[in-house]
CSV table of C-alpha atoms in Angstrom, one decimal:
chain,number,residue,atom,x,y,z
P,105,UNK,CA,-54.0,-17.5,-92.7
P,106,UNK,CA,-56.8,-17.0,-95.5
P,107,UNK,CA,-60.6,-17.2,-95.2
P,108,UNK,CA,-62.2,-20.2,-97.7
P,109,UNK,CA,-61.8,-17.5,-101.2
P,110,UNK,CA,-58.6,-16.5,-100.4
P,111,UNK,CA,-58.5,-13.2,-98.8
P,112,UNK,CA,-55.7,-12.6,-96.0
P,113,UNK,CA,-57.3,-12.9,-92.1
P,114,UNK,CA,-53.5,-13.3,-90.2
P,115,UNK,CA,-49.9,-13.4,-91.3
P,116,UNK,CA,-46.4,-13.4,-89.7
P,117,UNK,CA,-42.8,-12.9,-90.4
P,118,UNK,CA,-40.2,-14.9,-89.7
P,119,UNK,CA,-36.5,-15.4,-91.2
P,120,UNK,CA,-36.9,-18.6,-94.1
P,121,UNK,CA,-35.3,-21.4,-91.6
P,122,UNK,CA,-38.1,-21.4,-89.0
P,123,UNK,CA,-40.1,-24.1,-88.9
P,124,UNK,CA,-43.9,-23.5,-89.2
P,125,UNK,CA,-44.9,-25.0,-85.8
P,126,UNK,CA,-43.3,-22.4,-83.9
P,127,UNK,CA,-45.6,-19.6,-85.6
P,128,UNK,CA,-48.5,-21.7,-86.0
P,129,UNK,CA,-50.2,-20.2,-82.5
P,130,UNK,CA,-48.7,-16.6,-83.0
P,131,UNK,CA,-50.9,-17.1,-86.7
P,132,UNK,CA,-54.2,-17.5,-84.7
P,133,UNK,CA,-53.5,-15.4,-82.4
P,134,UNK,CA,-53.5,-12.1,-85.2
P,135,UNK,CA,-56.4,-12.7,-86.6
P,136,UNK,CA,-57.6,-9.2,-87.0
P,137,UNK,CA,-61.1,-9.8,-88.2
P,138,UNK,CA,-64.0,-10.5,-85.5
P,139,UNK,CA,-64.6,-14.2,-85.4
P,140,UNK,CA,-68.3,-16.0,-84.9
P,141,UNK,CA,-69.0,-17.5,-82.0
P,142,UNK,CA,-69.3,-20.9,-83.5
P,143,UNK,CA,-66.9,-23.2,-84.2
P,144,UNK,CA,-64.5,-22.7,-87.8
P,145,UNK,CA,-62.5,-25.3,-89.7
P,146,UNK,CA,-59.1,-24.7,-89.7
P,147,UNK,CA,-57.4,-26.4,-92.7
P,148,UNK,CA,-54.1,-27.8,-91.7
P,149,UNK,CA,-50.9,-29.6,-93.8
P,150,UNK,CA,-48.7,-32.2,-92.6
P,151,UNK,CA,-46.2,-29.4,-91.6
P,152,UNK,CA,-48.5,-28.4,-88.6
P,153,UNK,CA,-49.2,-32.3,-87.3
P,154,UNK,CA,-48.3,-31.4,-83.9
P,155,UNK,CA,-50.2,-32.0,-80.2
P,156,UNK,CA,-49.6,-28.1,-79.5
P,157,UNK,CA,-50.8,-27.1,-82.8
P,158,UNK,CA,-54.3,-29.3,-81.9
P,159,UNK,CA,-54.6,-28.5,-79.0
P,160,UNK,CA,-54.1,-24.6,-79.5
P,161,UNK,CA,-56.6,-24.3,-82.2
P,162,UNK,CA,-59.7,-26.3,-80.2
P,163,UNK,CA,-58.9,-23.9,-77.2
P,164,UNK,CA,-59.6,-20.7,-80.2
P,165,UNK,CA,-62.9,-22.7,-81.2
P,166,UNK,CA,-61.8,-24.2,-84.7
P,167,UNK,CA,-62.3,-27.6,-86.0
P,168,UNK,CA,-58.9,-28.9,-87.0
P,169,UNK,CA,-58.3,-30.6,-90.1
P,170,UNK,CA,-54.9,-31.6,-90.1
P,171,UNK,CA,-53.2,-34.0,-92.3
P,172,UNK,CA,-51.3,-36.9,-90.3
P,173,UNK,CA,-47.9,-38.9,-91.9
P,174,UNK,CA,-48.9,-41.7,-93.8
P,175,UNK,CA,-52.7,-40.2,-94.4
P,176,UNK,CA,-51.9,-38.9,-97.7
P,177,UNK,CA,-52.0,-42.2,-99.5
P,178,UNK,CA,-55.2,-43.4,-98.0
P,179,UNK,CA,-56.9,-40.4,-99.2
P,180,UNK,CA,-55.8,-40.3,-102.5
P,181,UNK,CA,-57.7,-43.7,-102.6
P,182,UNK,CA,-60.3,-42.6,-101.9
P,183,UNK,CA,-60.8,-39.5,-103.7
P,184,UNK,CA,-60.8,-36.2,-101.2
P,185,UNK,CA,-59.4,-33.2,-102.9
P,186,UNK,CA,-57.0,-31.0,-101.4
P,187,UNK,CA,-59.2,-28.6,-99.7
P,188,UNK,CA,-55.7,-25.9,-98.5
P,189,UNK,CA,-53.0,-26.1,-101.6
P,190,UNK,CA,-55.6,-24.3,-104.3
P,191,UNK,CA,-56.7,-21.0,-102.1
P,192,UNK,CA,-53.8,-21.0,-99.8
P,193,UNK,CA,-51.3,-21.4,-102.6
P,194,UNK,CA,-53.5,-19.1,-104.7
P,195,UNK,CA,-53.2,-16.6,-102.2
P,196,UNK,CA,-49.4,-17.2,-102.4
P,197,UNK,CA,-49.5,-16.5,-106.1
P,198,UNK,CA,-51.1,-13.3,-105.5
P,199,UNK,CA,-48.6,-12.6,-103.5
P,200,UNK,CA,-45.7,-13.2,-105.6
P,201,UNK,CA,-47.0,-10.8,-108.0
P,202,UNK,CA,-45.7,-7.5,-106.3
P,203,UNK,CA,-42.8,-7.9,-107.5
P,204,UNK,CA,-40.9,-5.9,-104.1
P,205,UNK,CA,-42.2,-9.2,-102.2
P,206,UNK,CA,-41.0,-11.6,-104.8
P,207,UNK,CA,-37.4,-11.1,-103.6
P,208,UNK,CA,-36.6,-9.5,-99.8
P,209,UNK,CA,-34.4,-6.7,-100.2
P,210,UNK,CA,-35.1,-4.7,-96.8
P,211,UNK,CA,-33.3,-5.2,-93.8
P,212,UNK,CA,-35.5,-4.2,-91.5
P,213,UNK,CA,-38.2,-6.9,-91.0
P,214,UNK,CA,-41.1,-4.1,-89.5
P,215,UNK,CA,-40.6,-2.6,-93.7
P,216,UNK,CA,-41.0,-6.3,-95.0
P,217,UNK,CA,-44.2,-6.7,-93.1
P,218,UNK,CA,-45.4,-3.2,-93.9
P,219,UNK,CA,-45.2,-4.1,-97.5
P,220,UNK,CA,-46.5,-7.4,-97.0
P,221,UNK,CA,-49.9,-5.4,-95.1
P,222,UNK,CA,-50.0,-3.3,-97.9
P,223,UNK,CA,-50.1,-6.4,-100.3
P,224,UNK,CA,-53.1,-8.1,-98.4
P,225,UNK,CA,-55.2,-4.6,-98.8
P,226,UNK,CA,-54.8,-4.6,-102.2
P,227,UNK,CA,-55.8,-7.9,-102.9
P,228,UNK,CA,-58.7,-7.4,-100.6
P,229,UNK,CA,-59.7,-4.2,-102.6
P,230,UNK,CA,-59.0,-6.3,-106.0
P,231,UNK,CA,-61.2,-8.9,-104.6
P,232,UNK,CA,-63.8,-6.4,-103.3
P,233,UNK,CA,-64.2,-4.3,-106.4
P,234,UNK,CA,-63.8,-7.2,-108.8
P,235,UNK,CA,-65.8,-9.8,-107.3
């Protein structure tokens, strides 16, 4: 989970088969930075179009935004740009470019997420100290 420029709030490991619903709530539920008290939009794709996944995030005071099947189409009628794929993905990129990430090598999945923490701080100090 990302804040609107990008900088990690949450994340969570899981093996490359499981499917992102069954995460979605464990996600929220790391957030390690204090929220407001007022309500937050949560920016949602088609992968997380699920009653749990709605419900769940109204009960932790965010607006959902989630895409629906079939929705895509009507939008791109009408003209909404993608609000998640550029800082999400973005994020992603960032990600790919520690090259010990790129490719899993460690067995142990508490050294994976270890290295994945230590990713997210530098990119928040890169962020930080370059604007």
């Amino acid at each position: 989970m990302v804040d609107q420029k990008g900088i990690p709030l949450s994340l969570t490991i899981t093996g490359a088969n499981t499917h992102d619903m069954k995460v979605a709530v464990e996600t929220l539920e790391r957030t390690i930075v204090e929220r407001p008290l007022k309500n937050q939009n949560l920016c949602l794709d088609k992968g997380y179009d699920f009653p749990e996944i709605e419900r769940e995030s109204i009960k932790r005071r965010y607006i959902p935004h989630i895409r629906h099947r079939g929705e895509e189409k009507e939008l791109i009628k009408i003209g909404y740009p993608s609000r998640r794929w550029v800082v999400v993905e973005r994020t992603n990129s960032w990600h790919n470019r520690f090259r010990k990430l790129l490719v899993r090598y460690e067995k142990k999945s508490a050294n994976y997420l270890a290295l994945v923490q230590l990713s997210c701080c530098l990119i928040l100090y890169r962020r930080i100290i370059l604007g």
